[in-house]
mmCIF file of C-alpha atoms and ligand atoms in Angstrom:
data_model
loop_
_atom_site.group_PDB
_atom_site.id
_atom_site.type_symbol
_atom_site.label_atom_id
_atom_site.label_comp_id
_atom_site.label_asym_id
_atom_site.label_seq_id
_atom_site.Cartn_x
_atom_site.Cartn_y
_atom_site.Cartn_z
ATOM 1 C CA MET A 166 17.271 -18.518 -5.835
ATOM 2 C CA GLU A 167 15.267 -15.345 -5.982
ATOM 3 C CA SER A 168 14.529 -14.166 -9.476
ATOM 4 C CA ASN A 169 13.532 -10.554 -9.892
ATOM 5 C CA GLY A 170 11.397 -9.774 -12.915
ATOM 6 C CA ASN A 171 9.543 -6.848 -11.376
ATOM 7 C CA ILE A 172 8.286 -4.044 -13.598
ATOM 8 C CA ALA A 173 8.159 -0.493 -12.213
ATOM 9 C CA ILE A 174 5.923 2.089 -13.874
ATOM 10 C CA ASP A 175 5.961 5.709 -12.735
ATOM 11 C CA GLY A 176 4.602 8.966 -14.048
ATOM 12 C CA PRO A 177 2.257 11.886 -13.399
ATOM 13 C CA ALA A 178 -1.507 11.722 -12.889
ATOM 14 C CA GLY A 179 -3.524 10.432 -15.820
ATOM 15 C CA ALA A 180 -0.547 9.284 -17.906
ATOM 16 C CA GLY A 181 -2.197 5.886 -18.376
ATOM 17 C CA LYS A 182 -0.144 3.977 -15.819
ATOM 18 C CA SER A 183 -2.937 1.929 -14.289
ATOM 19 C CA THR A 184 -4.475 0.892 -17.631
ATOM 20 C CA ILE A 185 -1.078 -0.173 -18.936
ATOM 21 C CA ALA A 186 0.036 -1.831 -15.709
ATOM 22 C CA ARG A 187 -3.173 -3.841 -15.430
ATOM 23 C CA LEU A 188 -3.037 -5.099 -19.024
ATOM 24 C CA LEU A 189 0.634 -5.880 -18.734
ATOM 25 C CA ALA A 190 0.142 -7.885 -15.541
ATOM 26 C CA GLU A 191 -2.661 -9.856 -17.201
ATOM 27 C CA ARG A 192 -0.485 -10.562 -20.243
ATOM 28 C CA LEU A 193 2.478 -11.722 -18.156
ATOM 29 C CA ASN A 194 0.478 -13.427 -15.427
ATOM 30 C CA TYR A 195 2.003 -11.041 -12.911
ATOM 31 C CA LEU A 196 0.375 -9.382 -9.917
ATOM 32 C CA TYR A 197 -0.690 -5.764 -10.465
ATOM 33 C CA ILE A 198 -0.027 -3.451 -7.529
ATOM 34 C CA ASP A 199 -1.607 0.001 -7.661
ATOM 35 C CA THR A 200 0.344 1.944 -5.030
ATOM 36 C CA GLY A 201 -1.716 5.087 -5.673
ATOM 37 C CA ALA A 202 -4.770 3.171 -4.460
ATOM 38 C CA MET A 203 -3.018 2.621 -1.125
ATOM 39 C CA TYR A 204 -2.397 6.349 -0.601
ATOM 40 C CA ARG A 205 -5.941 7.039 -1.758
ATOM 41 C CA ALA A 206 -7.347 4.545 0.777
ATOM 42 C CA LEU A 207 -5.493 6.250 3.595
ATOM 43 C CA ALA A 208 -6.598 9.701 2.419
ATOM 44 C CA TRP A 209 -10.183 8.427 2.264
ATOM 45 C CA LYS A 210 -9.965 7.246 5.878
ATOM 46 C CA ALA A 211 -8.353 10.500 7.039
ATOM 47 C CA LEU A 212 -11.120 12.519 5.375
ATOM 48 C CA ARG A 213 -13.830 10.331 6.819
ATOM 49 C CA LYS A 214 -12.403 10.737 10.296
ATOM 50 C CA GLY A 215 -12.133 14.474 9.732
ATOM 51 C CA LEU A 216 -8.402 14.507 10.497
ATOM 52 C CA ASP A 217 -6.361 17.651 10.000
ATOM 53 C CA LEU A 218 -4.412 16.860 6.815
ATOM 54 C CA THR A 219 -1.527 19.090 7.871
ATOM 55 C CA ASP A 220 -1.012 17.082 11.075
ATOM 56 C CA GLU A 221 1.908 14.892 10.016
ATOM 57 C CA SER A 222 2.190 12.855 13.203
ATOM 58 C CA GLY A 223 -1.570 12.219 13.226
ATOM 59 C CA LEU A 224 -1.396 10.955 9.646
ATOM 60 C CA SER A 225 1.663 8.801 10.379
ATOM 61 C CA ARG A 226 -0.155 7.210 13.311
ATOM 62 C CA LEU A 227 -3.174 6.636 11.100
ATOM 63 C CA ALA A 228 -0.968 4.835 8.553
ATOM 64 C CA GLU A 229 0.374 2.547 11.292
ATOM 65 C CA ASP A 230 -3.152 1.750 12.495
ATOM 66 C CA THR A 231 -4.694 1.069 9.104
ATOM 67 C CA GLU A 232 -4.875 -2.193 7.257
ATOM 68 C CA ILE A 233 -4.807 -1.726 3.522
ATOM 69 C CA MET A 234 -5.283 -4.706 1.246
ATOM 70 C CA LEU A 235 -5.298 -5.107 -2.521
ATOM 71 C CA ARG A 236 -7.190 -8.078 -3.867
ATOM 72 C CA VAL A 237 -8.240 -9.422 -7.255
ATOM 73 C CA ASP A 238 -11.800 -10.807 -7.439
ATOM 74 C CA PRO A 239 -12.701 -13.923 -9.492
ATOM 75 C CA GLU A 240 -13.596 -11.728 -12.497
ATOM 76 C CA GLY A 241 -10.163 -10.165 -12.409
ATOM 77 C CA LYS A 242 -11.284 -6.820 -10.974
ATOM 78 C CA ASN A 243 -8.804 -5.120 -8.632
ATOM 79 C CA LEU A 244 -10.365 -4.365 -5.264
ATOM 80 C CA VAL A 245 -9.048 -2.106 -2.515
ATOM 81 C CA TYR A 246 -9.875 -2.681 1.149
ATOM 82 C CA CYS A 247 -9.305 -0.300 4.015
ATOM 83 C CA ASP A 248 -9.719 -1.975 7.412
ATOM 84 C CA HIS A 249 -11.687 -4.733 5.649
ATOM 85 C CA VAL A 250 -14.131 -2.273 4.028
ATOM 86 C CA ASP A 251 -14.292 -2.293 0.220
ATOM 87 C CA VAL A 252 -13.292 1.253 -0.785
ATOM 88 C CA THR A 253 -12.598 0.524 -4.456
ATOM 89 C CA GLU A 254 -15.149 3.081 -5.698
ATOM 90 C CA ASP A 255 -14.871 5.656 -2.919
ATOM 91 C CA ILE A 256 -11.148 6.246 -3.303
ATOM 92 C CA ARG A 257 -11.751 7.668 -6.803
ATOM 93 C CA LEU A 258 -14.070 10.416 -5.519
ATOM 94 C CA PRO A 259 -12.925 13.923 -6.491
ATOM 95 C CA GLU A 260 -12.587 14.849 -2.805
ATOM 96 C CA VAL A 261 -10.009 12.093 -2.335
ATOM 97 C CA SER A 262 -8.185 13.084 -5.549
ATOM 98 C CA ARG A 263 -7.967 16.674 -4.344
ATOM 99 C CA ASN A 264 -6.444 15.722 -0.987
ATOM 100 C CA VAL A 265 -4.416 12.552 -1.531
ATOM 101 C CA SER A 266 -1.123 14.318 -2.294
ATOM 102 C CA LEU A 267 -1.200 16.019 1.110
ATOM 103 C CA VAL A 268 -1.397 12.650 2.801
ATOM 104 C CA ALA A 269 1.190 11.070 0.486
ATOM 105 C CA LYS A 270 3.851 13.666 1.204
ATOM 106 C CA VAL A 271 4.077 12.774 4.903
ATOM 107 C CA PRO A 272 7.336 10.863 5.538
ATOM 108 C CA GLY A 273 5.796 8.536 8.165
ATOM 109 C CA VAL A 274 2.986 7.629 5.784
ATOM 110 C CA ARG A 275 5.422 6.841 2.993
ATOM 111 C CA ARG A 276 7.627 4.733 5.248
ATOM 112 C CA ARG A 277 4.699 2.502 6.128
ATOM 113 C CA MET A 278 3.386 2.215 2.551
ATOM 114 C CA VAL A 279 6.801 1.458 1.088
ATOM 115 C CA GLU A 280 7.307 -1.312 3.631
ATOM 116 C CA LEU A 281 4.018 -2.915 2.567
ATOM 117 C CA GLN A 282 4.785 -2.430 -1.117
ATOM 118 C CA ARG A 283 8.196 -4.071 -0.887
ATOM 119 C CA ARG A 284 6.653 -7.028 0.857
ATOM 120 C CA MET A 285 4.034 -7.337 -1.898
ATOM 121 C CA ALA A 286 6.763 -7.344 -4.555
ATOM 122 C CA SER A 287 8.860 -10.064 -2.990
ATOM 123 C CA SER A 288 7.630 -12.693 -5.473
ATOM 124 C CA GLY A 289 9.587 -10.865 -8.177
ATOM 125 C CA ARG A 290 6.582 -11.082 -10.501
ATOM 126 C CA VAL A 291 4.737 -7.819 -10.050
ATOM 127 C CA VAL A 292 3.853 -4.819 -12.141
ATOM 128 C CA MET A 293 3.815 -1.910 -9.701
ATOM 129 C CA ASP A 294 2.744 1.595 -10.633
ATOM 130 C CA GLY A 295 3.121 4.865 -8.754
ATOM 131 C CA ARG A 296 5.403 7.870 -8.439
ATOM 132 C CA ASP A 297 8.524 6.530 -6.722
ATOM 133 C CA ILE A 298 8.605 2.866 -7.674
ATOM 134 C CA GLY A 299 11.697 2.869 -9.902
ATOM 135 C CA THR A 300 13.545 5.422 -7.768
ATOM 136 C CA HIS A 301 12.637 4.322 -4.271
ATOM 137 C CA VAL A 302 10.368 1.370 -3.665
ATOM 138 C CA LEU A 303 12.002 -1.091 -6.080
ATOM 139 C CA PRO A 304 15.320 0.450 -7.102
ATOM 140 C CA ASP A 305 16.538 -3.005 -8.215
ATOM 141 C CA ALA A 306 13.605 -3.686 -10.546
ATOM 142 C CA PRO A 307 15.143 -4.768 -13.854
ATOM 143 C CA TYR A 308 12.436 -3.071 -15.920
ATOM 144 C CA LYS A 309 11.527 0.562 -15.359
ATOM 145 C CA PHE A 310 9.232 2.830 -17.332
ATOM 146 C CA PHE A 311 8.180 6.438 -16.976
ATOM 147 C CA LEU A 312 4.902 7.229 -18.697
ATOM 148 C CA THR A 313 3.853 10.740 -19.477
ATOM 149 C CA ALA A 314 1.483 12.665 -21.760
ATOM 150 C CA SER A 315 0.573 16.306 -22.273
ATOM 151 C CA LEU A 316 -1.458 17.934 -19.491
ATOM 152 C CA ASP A 317 -4.388 18.443 -21.875
ATOM 153 C CA GLU A 318 -4.430 14.800 -22.869
ATOM 154 C CA ARG A 319 -4.138 13.580 -19.280
ATOM 155 C CA ALA A 320 -6.947 15.885 -18.152
ATOM 156 C CA ARG A 321 -9.143 14.794 -21.059
ATOM 157 C CA ARG A 322 -8.642 11.092 -20.251
ATOM 158 C CA ARG A 323 -9.410 11.566 -16.567
ATOM 159 C CA PHE A 324 -12.418 13.747 -17.386
ATOM 160 C CA MET A 325 -13.889 11.054 -19.680
ATOM 161 C CA GLU A 326 -13.331 8.409 -17.001
ATOM 162 C CA LEU A 327 -15.052 10.473 -14.298
ATOM 163 C CA LYS A 328 -17.922 11.426 -16.587
ATOM 164 C CA GLN A 329 -18.490 7.778 -17.444
ATOM 165 C CA GLN A 330 -18.691 7.001 -13.737
ATOM 166 C CA GLY A 331 -21.354 9.680 -13.370
ATOM 167 C CA HIS A 332 -19.313 12.336 -11.541
ATOM 168 C CA ALA A 333 -20.344 15.955 -12.135
ATOM 169 C CA VAL A 334 -16.987 17.597 -12.914
ATOM 170 C CA THR A 335 -15.815 19.990 -15.606
ATOM 171 C CA LEU A 336 -12.742 19.521 -17.784
ATOM 172 C CA ASP A 337 -11.211 22.659 -16.279
ATOM 173 C CA GLU A 338 -11.677 21.381 -12.727
ATOM 174 C CA VAL A 339 -10.026 18.084 -13.601
ATOM 175 C CA LYS A 340 -7.151 19.834 -15.315
ATOM 176 C CA GLU A 341 -6.556 22.078 -12.325
ATOM 177 C CA GLU A 342 -6.711 19.146 -9.865
ATOM 178 C CA ILE A 343 -4.154 17.174 -11.893
ATOM 179 C CA ARG A 344 -1.874 20.192 -12.261
ATOM 180 C CA MET A 345 -1.901 20.856 -8.516
ATOM 181 C CA ARG A 346 -1.359 17.204 -7.633
ATOM 182 C CA ASP A 347 1.595 16.889 -10.042
ATOM 183 C CA HIS A 348 3.104 19.980 -8.479
ATOM 184 C CA THR A 349 2.792 18.650 -4.914
ATOM 185 C CA ASP A 350 4.056 15.192 -5.941
ATOM 186 C CA ALA A 351 7.071 16.580 -7.812
ATOM 187 C CA LYS A 352 8.062 19.128 -5.158
ATOM 188 C CA ARG A 353 7.739 17.067 -1.969
ATOM 189 C CA GLU A 354 10.863 16.299 0.022
ATOM 190 C CA VAL A 355 10.544 12.537 0.342
ATOM 191 C CA ALA A 356 10.618 10.411 -2.812
ATOM 192 C CA PRO A 357 9.257 13.024 -5.223
ATOM 193 C CA LEU A 358 7.880 12.199 -8.643
ATOM 194 C CA VAL A 359 10.954 12.014 -10.846
ATOM 195 C CA GLN A 360 12.095 9.768 -13.665
ATOM 196 C CA ALA A 361 14.744 7.211 -12.713
ATOM 197 C CA PRO A 362 17.704 7.808 -15.073
ATOM 198 C CA GLU A 363 17.577 4.214 -16.282
ATOM 199 C CA ALA A 364 13.792 4.217 -16.869
ATOM 200 C CA MET A 365 12.508 4.219 -20.424
ATOM 201 C CA LEU A 366 10.441 7.365 -21.073
ATOM 202 C CA ILE A 367 7.247 6.830 -23.034
ATOM 203 C CA ASP A 368 5.070 9.771 -24.063
ATOM 204 C CA THR A 369 1.654 8.169 -24.436
ATOM 205 C CA THR A 370 0.009 11.222 -26.060
ATOM 206 C CA GLY A 371 -1.831 9.875 -29.106
ATOM 207 C CA LEU A 372 -0.796 6.259 -28.447
ATOM 208 C CA SER A 373 -3.254 3.438 -27.798
ATOM 209 C CA PRO A 374 -2.734 1.207 -24.744
ATOM 210 C CA GLU A 375 -1.810 -1.624 -27.115
ATOM 211 C CA GLU A 376 0.948 0.467 -28.696
ATOM 212 C CA VAL A 377 2.370 1.317 -25.277
ATOM 213 C CA ILE A 378 2.227 -2.322 -24.154
ATOM 214 C CA ARG A 379 4.085 -3.355 -27.293
ATOM 215 C CA MET A 380 6.873 -0.867 -26.553
ATOM 216 C CA ILE A 381 7.151 -2.086 -22.973
ATOM 217 C CA LEU A 382 7.192 -5.764 -23.895
ATOM 218 C CA ALA A 383 9.812 -5.150 -26.579
ATOM 219 C CA ARG A 384 12.025 -3.540 -23.952
ATOM 220 C CA CYS A 385 11.399 -6.339 -21.427
ATOM 221 C CA HIS A 386 12.160 -9.038 -23.952
ATOM 222 C CA GLY A 387 15.259 -7.119 -24.891
ATOM 223 C CA GLY A 388 16.466 -7.505 -21.297
ATOM 224 C CA GLY A 389 15.609 -4.150 -19.684
ATOM 225 C CA LYS A 390 18.398 -1.892 -18.561
ATOM 226 C CA HIS A 391 21.004 -4.632 -18.300
HETATM 227 O O1 CDP B 235 -4.305 7.401 -10.962
HETATM 228 P P1 CDP B 235 -3.769 8.759 -10.683
HETATM 229 O O2 CDP B 235 -2.714 9.134 -11.650
HETATM 230 O O3 CDP B 235 -4.815 9.794 -10.507
HETATM 231 O O4 CDP B 235 -3.047 8.751 -9.276
HETATM 232 P P2 CDP B 235 -2.772 7.531 -8.320
HETATM 233 O O5 CDP B 235 -1.771 6.631 -8.923
HETATM 234 O O6 CDP B 235 -4.070 6.958 -7.890
HETATM 235 O O7 CDP B 235 -2.050 8.249 -7.079
HETATM 236 C C1 CDP B 235 -2.744 9.149 -6.253
HETATM 237 C C2 CDP B 235 -1.741 9.968 -5.462
HETATM 238 O O8 CDP B 235 -1.052 9.118 -4.548
HETATM 239 C C3 CDP B 235 -0.643 10.665 -6.240
HETATM 240 O O9 CDP B 235 -1.041 11.909 -6.760
HETATM 241 C C4 CDP B 235 0.449 10.807 -5.184
HETATM 242 O O10 CDP B 235 0.223 11.920 -4.358
HETATM 243 C C5 CDP B 235 0.275 9.552 -4.360
HETATM 244 N N1 CDP B 235 1.220 8.482 -4.717
HETATM 245 C C6 CDP B 235 2.497 8.564 -4.226
HETATM 246 O O11 CDP B 235 2.846 9.524 -3.561
HETATM 247 N N2 CDP B 235 3.384 7.553 -4.447
HETATM 248 C C7 CDP B 235 3.024 6.492 -5.172
HETATM 249 N N3 CDP B 235 3.908 5.502 -5.350
HETATM 250 C C8 CDP B 235 1.737 6.408 -5.713
HETATM 251 C C9 CDP B 235 0.845 7.438 -5.489
#
């Protein structure tokens, strides 16, 4: 019998999804699947090949011809491979962040990614984060969460992260990039960023990861939406 204990986490850029999802997966001994990393890997490849990012059929073909793999190394670090090349660091470059939403809004790209994501979740023991997980990729997931935070807080968190990694960006640039990306993600025609009605909304502004995890686990132990 298939048992479905999947956890879907959606929300806008910088809401803390990946930090929470990773910790939660560790705690539950689940697999963490970062769907944003998959779109980022494809955007990275498209940029490297110099593809026209408004060419939808070109991008759809690229998605069909690209092998994207998520792997966890022995130290527990999540690695992303694009055609067997480790792109874990490169997909976080500001150039990729600025362009990823253009790639992710292409219907053919999404079709391919969603197919892969559903396959990855078939064990029923995954924490998957993204924009359309609760609404589209795993509509039957028993546990759904929508994380958000104020734009200022999200920009500040992302800015600190990038600064720590040595990227030369300003807070204003980061804020603008996040604002634009949220707009594109929320307005696109296919599977836009939207809260599933049954998802629990958590505003993480001013909350520590541990506090958010506690809220999520309390809900899961309480039986989710059912
Ligand atoms: O980590 P961050 O919030 O910056 O974003 P991400 O999760 O790495 O996702 C990068 C981009 O991929 C998003 O802005 C979306 O355009 C796209 N994405 C999507 O369309 N659907 C998903 N399930 C996940 C990401």
